[in-house]
mmCIF file of C-alpha atoms in Angstrom:
data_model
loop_
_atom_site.group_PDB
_atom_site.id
_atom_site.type_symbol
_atom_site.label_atom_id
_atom_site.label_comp_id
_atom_site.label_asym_id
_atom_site.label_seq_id
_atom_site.Cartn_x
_atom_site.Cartn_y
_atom_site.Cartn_z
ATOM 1 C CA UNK A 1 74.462 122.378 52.461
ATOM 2 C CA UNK A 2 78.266 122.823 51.033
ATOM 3 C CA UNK A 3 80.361 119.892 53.145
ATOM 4 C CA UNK A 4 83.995 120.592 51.947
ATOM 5 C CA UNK A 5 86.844 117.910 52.329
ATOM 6 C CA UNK A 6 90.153 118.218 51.022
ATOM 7 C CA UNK A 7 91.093 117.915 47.430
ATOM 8 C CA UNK A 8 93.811 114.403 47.153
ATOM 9 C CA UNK A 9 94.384 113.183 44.112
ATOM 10 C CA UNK A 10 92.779 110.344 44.284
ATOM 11 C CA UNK A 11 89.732 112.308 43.469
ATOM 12 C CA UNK A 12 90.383 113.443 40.310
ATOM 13 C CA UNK A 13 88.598 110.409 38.034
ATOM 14 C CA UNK A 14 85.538 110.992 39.841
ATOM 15 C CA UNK A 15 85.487 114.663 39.734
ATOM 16 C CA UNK A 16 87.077 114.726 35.953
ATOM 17 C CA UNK A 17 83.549 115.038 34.095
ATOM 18 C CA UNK A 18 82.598 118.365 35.872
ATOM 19 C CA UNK A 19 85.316 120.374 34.197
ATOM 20 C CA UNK A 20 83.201 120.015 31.097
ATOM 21 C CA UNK A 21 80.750 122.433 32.464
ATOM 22 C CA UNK A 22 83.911 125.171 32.100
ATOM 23 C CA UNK A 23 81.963 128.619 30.902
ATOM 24 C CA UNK A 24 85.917 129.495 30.278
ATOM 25 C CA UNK A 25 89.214 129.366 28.878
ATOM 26 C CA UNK A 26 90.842 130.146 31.887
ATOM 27 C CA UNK A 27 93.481 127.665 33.232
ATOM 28 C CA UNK A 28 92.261 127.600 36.717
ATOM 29 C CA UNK A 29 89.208 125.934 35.387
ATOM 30 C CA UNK A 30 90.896 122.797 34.028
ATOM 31 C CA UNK A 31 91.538 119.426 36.172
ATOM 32 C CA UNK A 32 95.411 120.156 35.936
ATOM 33 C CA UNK A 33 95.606 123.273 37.421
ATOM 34 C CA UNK A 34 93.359 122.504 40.178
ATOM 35 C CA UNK A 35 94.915 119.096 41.392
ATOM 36 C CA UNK A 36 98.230 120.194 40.415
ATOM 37 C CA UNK A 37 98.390 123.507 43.357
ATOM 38 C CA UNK A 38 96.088 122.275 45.832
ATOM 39 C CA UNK A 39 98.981 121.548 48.304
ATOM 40 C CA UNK A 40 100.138 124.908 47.991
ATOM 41 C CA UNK A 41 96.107 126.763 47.835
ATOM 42 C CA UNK A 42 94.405 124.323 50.603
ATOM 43 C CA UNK A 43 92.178 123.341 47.991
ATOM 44 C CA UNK A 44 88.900 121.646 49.167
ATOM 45 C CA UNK A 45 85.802 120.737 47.288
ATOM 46 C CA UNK A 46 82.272 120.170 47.890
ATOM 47 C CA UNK A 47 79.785 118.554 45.333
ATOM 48 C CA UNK A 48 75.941 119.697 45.876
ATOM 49 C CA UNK A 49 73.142 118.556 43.615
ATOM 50 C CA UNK A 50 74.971 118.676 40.258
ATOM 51 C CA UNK A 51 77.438 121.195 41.191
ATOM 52 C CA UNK A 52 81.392 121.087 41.925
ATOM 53 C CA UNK A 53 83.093 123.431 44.457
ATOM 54 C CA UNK A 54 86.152 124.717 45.166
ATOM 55 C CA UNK A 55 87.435 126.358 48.105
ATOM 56 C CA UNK A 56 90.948 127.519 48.039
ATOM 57 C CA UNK A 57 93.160 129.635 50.365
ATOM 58 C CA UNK A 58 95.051 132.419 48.308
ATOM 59 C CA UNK A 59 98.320 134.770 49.829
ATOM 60 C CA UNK A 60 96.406 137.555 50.763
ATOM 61 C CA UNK A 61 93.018 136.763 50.117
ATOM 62 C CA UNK A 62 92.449 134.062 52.652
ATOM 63 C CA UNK A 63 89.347 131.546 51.906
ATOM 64 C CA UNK A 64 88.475 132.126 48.378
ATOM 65 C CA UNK A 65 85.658 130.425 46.047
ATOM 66 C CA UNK A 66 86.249 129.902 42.209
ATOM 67 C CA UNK A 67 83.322 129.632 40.452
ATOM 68 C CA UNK A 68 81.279 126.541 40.991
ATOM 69 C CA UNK A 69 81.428 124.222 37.837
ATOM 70 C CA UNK A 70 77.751 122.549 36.623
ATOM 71 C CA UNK A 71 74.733 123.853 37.842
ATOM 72 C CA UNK A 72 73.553 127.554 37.573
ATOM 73 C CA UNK A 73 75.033 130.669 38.704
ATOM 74 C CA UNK A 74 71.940 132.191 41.052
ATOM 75 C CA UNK A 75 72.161 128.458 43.078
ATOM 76 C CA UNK A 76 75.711 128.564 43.736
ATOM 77 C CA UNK A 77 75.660 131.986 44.926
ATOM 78 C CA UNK A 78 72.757 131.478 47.534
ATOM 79 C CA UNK A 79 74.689 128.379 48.599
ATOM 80 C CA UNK A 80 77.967 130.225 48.559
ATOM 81 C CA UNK A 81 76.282 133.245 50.729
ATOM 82 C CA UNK A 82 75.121 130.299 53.175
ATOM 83 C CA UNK A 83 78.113 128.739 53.775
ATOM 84 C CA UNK A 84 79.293 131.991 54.391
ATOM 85 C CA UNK A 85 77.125 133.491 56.505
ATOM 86 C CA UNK A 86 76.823 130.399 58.926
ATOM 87 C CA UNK A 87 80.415 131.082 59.675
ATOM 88 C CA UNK A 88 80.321 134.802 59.998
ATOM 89 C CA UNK A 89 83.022 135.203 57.331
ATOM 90 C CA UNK A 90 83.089 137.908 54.381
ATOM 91 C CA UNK A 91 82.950 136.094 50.453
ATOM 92 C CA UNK A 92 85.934 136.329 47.896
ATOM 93 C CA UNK A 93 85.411 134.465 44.525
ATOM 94 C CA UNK A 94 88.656 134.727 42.414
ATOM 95 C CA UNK A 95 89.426 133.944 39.486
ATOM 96 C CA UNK A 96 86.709 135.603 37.908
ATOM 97 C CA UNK A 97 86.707 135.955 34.349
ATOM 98 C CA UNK A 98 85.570 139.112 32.784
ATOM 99 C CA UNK A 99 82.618 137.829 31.285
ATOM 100 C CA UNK A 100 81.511 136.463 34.167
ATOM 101 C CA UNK A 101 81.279 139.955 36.342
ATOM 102 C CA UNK A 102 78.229 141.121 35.298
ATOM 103 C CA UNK A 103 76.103 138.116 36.260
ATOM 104 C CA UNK A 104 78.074 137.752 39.463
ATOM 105 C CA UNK A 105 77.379 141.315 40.947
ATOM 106 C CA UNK A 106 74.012 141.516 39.871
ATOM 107 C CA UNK A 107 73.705 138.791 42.142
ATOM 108 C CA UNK A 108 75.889 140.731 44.959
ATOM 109 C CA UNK A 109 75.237 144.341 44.504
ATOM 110 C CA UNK A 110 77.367 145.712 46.778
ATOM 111 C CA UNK A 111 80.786 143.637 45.798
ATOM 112 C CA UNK A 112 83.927 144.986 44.431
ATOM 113 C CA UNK A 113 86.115 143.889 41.268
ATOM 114 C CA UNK A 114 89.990 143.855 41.416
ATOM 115 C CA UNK A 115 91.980 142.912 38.490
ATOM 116 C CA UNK A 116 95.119 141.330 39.055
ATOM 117 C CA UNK A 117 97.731 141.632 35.598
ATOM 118 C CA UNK A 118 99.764 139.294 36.642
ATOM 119 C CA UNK A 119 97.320 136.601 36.854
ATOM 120 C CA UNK A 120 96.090 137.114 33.577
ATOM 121 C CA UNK A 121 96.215 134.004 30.813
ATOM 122 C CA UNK A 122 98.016 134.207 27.903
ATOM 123 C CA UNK A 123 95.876 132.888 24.898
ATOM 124 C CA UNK A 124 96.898 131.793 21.662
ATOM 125 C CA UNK A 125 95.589 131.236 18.226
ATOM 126 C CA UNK A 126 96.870 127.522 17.717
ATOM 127 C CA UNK A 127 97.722 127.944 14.301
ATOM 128 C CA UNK A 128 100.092 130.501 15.145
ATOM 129 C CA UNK A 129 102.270 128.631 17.395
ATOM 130 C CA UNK A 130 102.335 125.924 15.203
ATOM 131 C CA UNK A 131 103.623 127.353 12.303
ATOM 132 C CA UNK A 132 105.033 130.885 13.597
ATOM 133 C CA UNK A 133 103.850 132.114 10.270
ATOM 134 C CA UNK A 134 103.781 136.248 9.494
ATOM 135 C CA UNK A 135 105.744 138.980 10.208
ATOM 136 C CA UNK A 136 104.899 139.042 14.030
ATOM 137 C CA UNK A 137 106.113 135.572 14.780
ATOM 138 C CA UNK A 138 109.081 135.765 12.548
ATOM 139 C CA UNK A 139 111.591 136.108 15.932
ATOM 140 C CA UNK A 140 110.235 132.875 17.009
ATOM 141 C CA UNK A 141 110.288 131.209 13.655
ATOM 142 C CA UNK A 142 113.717 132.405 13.411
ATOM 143 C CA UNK A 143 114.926 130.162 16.493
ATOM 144 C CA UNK A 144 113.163 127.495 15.194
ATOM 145 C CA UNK A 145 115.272 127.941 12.328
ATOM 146 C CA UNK A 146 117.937 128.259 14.255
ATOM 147 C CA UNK A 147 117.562 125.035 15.754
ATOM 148 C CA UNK A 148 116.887 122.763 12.989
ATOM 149 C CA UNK A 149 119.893 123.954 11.489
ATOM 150 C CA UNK A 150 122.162 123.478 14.786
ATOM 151 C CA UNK A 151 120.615 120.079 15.488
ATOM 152 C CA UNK A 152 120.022 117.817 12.197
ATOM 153 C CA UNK A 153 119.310 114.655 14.466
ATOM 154 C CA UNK A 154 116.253 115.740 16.656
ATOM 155 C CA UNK A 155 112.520 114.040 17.250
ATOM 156 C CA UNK A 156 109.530 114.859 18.437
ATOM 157 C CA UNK A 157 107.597 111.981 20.440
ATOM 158 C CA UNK A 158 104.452 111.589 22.806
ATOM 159 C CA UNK A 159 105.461 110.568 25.947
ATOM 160 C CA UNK A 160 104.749 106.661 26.642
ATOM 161 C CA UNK A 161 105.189 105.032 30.091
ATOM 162 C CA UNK A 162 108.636 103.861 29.105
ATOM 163 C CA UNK A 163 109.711 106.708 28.730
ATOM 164 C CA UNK A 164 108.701 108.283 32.124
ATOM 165 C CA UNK A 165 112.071 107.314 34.191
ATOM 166 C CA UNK A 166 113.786 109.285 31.348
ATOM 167 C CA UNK A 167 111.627 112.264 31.339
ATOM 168 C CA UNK A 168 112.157 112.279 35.276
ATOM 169 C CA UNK A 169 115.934 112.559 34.910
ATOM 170 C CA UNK A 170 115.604 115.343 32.609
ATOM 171 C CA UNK A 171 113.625 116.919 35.182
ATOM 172 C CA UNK A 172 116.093 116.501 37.701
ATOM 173 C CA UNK A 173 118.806 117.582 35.828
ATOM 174 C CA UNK A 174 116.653 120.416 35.162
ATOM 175 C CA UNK A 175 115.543 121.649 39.146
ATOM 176 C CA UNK A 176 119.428 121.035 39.758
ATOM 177 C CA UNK A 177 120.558 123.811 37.191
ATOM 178 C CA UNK A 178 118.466 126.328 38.690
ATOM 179 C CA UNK A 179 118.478 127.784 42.549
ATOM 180 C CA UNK A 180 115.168 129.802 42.946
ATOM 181 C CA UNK A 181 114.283 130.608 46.065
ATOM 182 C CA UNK A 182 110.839 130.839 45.897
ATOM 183 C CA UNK A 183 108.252 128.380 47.095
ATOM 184 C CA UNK A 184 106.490 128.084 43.924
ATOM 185 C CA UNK A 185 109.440 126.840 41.731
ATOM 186 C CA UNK A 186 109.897 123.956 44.374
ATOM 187 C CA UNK A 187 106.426 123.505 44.479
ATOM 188 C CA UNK A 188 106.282 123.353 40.821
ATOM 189 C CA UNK A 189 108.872 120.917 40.003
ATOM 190 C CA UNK A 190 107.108 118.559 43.168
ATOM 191 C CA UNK A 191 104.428 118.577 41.288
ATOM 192 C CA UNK A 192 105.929 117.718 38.258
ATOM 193 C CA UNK A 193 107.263 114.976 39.670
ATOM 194 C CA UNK A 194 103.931 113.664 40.819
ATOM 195 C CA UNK A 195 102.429 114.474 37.312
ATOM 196 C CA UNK A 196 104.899 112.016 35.883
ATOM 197 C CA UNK A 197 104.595 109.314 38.807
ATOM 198 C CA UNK A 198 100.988 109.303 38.189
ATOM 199 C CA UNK A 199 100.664 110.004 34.676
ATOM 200 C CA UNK A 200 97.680 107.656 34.194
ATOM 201 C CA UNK A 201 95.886 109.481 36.771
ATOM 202 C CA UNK A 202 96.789 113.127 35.610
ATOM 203 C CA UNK A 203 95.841 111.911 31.478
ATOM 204 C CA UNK A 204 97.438 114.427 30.204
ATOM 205 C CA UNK A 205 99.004 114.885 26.477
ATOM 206 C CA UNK A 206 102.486 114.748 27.275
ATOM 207 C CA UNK A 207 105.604 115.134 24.290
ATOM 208 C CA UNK A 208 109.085 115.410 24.228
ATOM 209 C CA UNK A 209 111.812 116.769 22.263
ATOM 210 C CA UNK A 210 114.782 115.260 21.356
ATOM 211 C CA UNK A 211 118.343 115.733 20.340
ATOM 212 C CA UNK A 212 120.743 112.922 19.336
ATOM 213 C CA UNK A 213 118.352 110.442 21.103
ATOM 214 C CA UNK A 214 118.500 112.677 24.239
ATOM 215 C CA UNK A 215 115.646 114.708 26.391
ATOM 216 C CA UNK A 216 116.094 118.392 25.971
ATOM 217 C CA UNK A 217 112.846 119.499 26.371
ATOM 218 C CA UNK A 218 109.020 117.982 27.807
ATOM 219 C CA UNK A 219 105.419 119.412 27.928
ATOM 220 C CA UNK A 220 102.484 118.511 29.449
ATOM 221 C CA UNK A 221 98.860 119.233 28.328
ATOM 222 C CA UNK A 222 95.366 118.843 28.213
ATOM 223 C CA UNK A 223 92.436 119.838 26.207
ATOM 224 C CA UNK A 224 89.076 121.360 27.731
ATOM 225 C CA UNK A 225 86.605 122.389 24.884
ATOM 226 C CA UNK A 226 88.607 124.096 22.017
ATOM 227 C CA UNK A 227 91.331 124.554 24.194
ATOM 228 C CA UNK A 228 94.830 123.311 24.624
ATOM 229 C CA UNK A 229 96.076 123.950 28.127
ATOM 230 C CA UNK A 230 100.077 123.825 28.633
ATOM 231 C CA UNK A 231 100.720 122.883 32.230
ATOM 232 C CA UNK A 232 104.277 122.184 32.513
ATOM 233 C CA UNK A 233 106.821 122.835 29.950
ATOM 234 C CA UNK A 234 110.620 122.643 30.595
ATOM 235 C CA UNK A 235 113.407 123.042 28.650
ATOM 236 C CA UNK A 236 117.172 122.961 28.340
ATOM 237 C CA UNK A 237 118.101 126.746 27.121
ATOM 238 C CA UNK A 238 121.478 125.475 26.338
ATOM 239 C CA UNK A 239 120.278 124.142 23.339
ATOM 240 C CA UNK A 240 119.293 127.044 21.089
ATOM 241 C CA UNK A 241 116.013 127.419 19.629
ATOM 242 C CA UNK A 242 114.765 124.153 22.134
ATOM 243 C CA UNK A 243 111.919 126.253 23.507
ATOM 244 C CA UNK A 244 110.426 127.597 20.556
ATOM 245 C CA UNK A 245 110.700 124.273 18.809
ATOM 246 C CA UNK A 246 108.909 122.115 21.666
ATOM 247 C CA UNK A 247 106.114 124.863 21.785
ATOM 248 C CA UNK A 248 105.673 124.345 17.867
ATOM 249 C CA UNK A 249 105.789 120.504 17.693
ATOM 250 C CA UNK A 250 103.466 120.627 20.859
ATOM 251 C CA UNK A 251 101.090 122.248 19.150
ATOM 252 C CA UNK A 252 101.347 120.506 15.821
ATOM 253 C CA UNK A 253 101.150 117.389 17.648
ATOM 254 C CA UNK A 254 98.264 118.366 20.132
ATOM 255 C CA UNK A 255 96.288 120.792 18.973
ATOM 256 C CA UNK A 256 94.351 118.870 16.399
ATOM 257 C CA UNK A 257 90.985 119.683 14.788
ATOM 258 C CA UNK A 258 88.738 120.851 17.150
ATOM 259 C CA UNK A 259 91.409 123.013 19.332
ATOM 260 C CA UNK A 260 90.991 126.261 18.020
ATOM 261 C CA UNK A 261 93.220 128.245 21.109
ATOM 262 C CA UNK A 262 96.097 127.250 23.086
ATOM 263 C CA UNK A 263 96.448 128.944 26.496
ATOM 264 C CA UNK A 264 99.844 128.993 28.512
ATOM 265 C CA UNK A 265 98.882 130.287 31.500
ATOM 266 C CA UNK A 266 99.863 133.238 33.615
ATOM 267 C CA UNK A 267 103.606 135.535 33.861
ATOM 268 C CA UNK A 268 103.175 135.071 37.737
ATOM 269 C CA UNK A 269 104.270 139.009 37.192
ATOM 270 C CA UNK A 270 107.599 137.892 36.694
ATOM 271 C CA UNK A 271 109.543 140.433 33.730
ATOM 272 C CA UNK A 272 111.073 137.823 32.295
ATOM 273 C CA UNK A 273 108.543 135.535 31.664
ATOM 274 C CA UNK A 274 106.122 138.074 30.573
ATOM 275 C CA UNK A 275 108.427 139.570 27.747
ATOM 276 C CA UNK A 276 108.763 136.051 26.086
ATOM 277 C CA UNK A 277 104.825 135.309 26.709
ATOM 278 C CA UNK A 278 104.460 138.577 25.233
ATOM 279 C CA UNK A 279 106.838 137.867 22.072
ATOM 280 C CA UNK A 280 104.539 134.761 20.798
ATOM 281 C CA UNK A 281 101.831 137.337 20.256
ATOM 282 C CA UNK A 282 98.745 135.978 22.444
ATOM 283 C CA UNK A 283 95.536 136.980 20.470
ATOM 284 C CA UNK A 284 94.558 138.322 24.593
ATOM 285 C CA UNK A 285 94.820 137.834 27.631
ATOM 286 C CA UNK A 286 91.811 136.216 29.710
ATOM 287 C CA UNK A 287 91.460 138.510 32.456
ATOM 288 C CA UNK A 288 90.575 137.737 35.920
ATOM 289 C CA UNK A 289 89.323 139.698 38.991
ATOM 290 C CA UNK A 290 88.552 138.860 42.871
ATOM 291 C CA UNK A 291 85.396 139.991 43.886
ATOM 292 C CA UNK A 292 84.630 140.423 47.492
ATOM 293 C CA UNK A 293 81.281 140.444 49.436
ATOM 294 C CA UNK A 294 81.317 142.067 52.945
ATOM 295 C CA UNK A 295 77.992 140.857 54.265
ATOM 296 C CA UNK A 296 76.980 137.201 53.175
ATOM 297 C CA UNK A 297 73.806 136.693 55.148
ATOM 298 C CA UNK A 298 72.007 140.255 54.009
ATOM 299 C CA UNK A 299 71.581 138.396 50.437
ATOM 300 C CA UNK A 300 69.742 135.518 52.099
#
C-alpha cells in the first residue's frame, strides 16, 4: 500500500540511487528537478517494494503521478489504480514521455493523451554546444566570438565551496535586475539559493564564468545516464556573448565521455525563451503528455 509523506530535502541521499532506474531523458526524471519544485508542486513520495513514487499537485491538473522509478510498469499501475480508487479520485500521470504511451494505455484502455508544447525538453547533441561547429550553429559561434574578442581576460572554473558566497552575490545582483511578476521566477531564484546553501546535498556539477576575475555567469548540472541536465543557468546579458560562452565551456567542461546529449529543459511557453532554445538547434524535443483515467477501481 502507497503511504506518501512529503518530499524535504533531507531526503534526497537516500532516495538519490532510484533515479538510475530513469527509462528517460526527460528532466522531470532527474533528482534536481524533483527536489528543486517540490515547494511549488506539493511533491510527496512513497517507496513500495523497490519502487519510488511521486505525487505532485500541478495548476490545473490537481493530484498528478509521474511515473514510478524502479520496479515494473504493470505493478505500479495496479498500485497507482489502488491508491486511487480507495479515495474515490480520477488518475492523472504527467509527464509522460512519448515512448512510454503505449505501455501505459494498454494498461488503462480507456485513458486519454494530451500533449502539452510548452512542456516539452529541449535536447541537445553535446558536441554541438560545445563547439557550435556548422553552418546551423554559426549565430551562436559568432557571439562566442564576439565575446572572446570583447573580453581577453575571462576563465572558466568549477564551482568550489569557496566560491559559493561569491556565486550568491552574483545571484542577487542578478534577481535584483529583473522584476517578474510571476511566481515561478521567485520561486526559481529561492531555489537557487538553496541549491547553493546546500550544494553538498544537491551534488551537482556547478561552473562559472568569469571576466576580469569577476562572476558574470553560473550553471548548475547533473548527469543521469548519457545525459547532461542544465538546471539553473544565469547570466549577465550585459556582457555580450556571456550566455553562449557559459553554455559552451559548460559543456566542454561537463559533458565528458560518456554524455552523449545535453538537455536544457522546457520554454515554460514563454516566446522569448523558446526562440533562443530554438536557435541552438536541439536534435528534438522530448515530448510529454498527461494521461487521465476516469475510473480507477474498474481496472482492479
Amino acid at each position: 500500500m502507497l503511504d506518501f509523506r512529503p518530499l524535504r530535502l533531507e531526503d534526497l541521499p537516500k532516495l538519490r540511487p532510484f533515479f538510475n532506474y530513469s527509462r528517460s531523458r526527460i528532466c522531470d526524471t532527474t533528482p534536481g528537478t524533483t527536489v528543486i519544485w517540490r515547494d511549488m508542486y506539493q511533491t510527496e513520495y512513497a517507496v513500495y517494494g523497490s519502487s519510488l513514487y511521486f505525487k505532485v499537485v500541478y495548476p490545473g491538473l490537481g493530484e498528478t503521478f509521474t511515473l514510478p522509478l524502479g520496479g515494473g510498469r504493470p505493478e505500479h499501475y495496479r498500485q497507482i489504480a489502488a491508491y486511487c480508487c480507495r479515495r474515490s479520485m480520477p488518475i492523472a500521470f504527467y509527464p509522460v514521455p512519448k515512448d512510454e504511451l503505449e505501455l501505459l494505455q494498454s494498461f488503462f484502455p480507456n485513458s486519454a493523451a494530451i500533449p502539452n508544447r510548452d512542456t516539452f525538453d529541449y535536447l541537445y547533441r553535446a558536441e554541438d554546444l560545445k563547439y557550435f561547429r556548422g553552418k546551423k550553429l554559426s549565430g551562436q559561434r559568432n557571439h562566442v566570438n564576439k565575446f572572446l574578442k570583447t573580453y581577453g581576460n575571462w576563465s572558466f572554473r568549477t564551482i568550489q565551496k569557496e566560491d559559493l558566497p561569491r556565486v550568491q552575490a552574483f545571484l542577487d545582483r542578478y534577481a535584483a535586475g529583473r522584476d517578474k511578476a510571476v511566481a515561478s521566477f521567485h520561486e526559481d531564484i529561492a531555489k537557487t539559493r538553496e541549491v547553493l546553501e546546500n550544494y553538498r546535498t544537491y551534488d551537482f556539477l556547478g561552473g562559472m564564468l568569469l571576466v576580469e576575475g569577476e562572476i558574470v555567469g553560473f550553471s548548475l548540472n547533473e548527469i543521469i545516464g548519457d545525459t547532461l541536465f542544465t538546471h539553473i543557468e544565469k547570466a549577465d546579458r550585459d556582457y555580450e556573448g556571456c550566455y553562449q560562452m557559459l553554455v559552451a565551456q559548460a559543456a566542454q567542461e561537463f559533458a565528458h565521455e560518456g554524455v552523449a546529449f545535453i538537455n536544457r529543459e522546457d520554454d515554460a511557453g514563454d516566446p522569448g525563451l523558446r526562440t533562443s532554445k530554438l536557435s541552438y538547434h536541439p536534435v528534438t524535443l522530448l515530448e510529454k503528455y498527461t494521461i487521465t483515467v476516469e475510473e480507477p477501481c474498474a481496472l482492479l
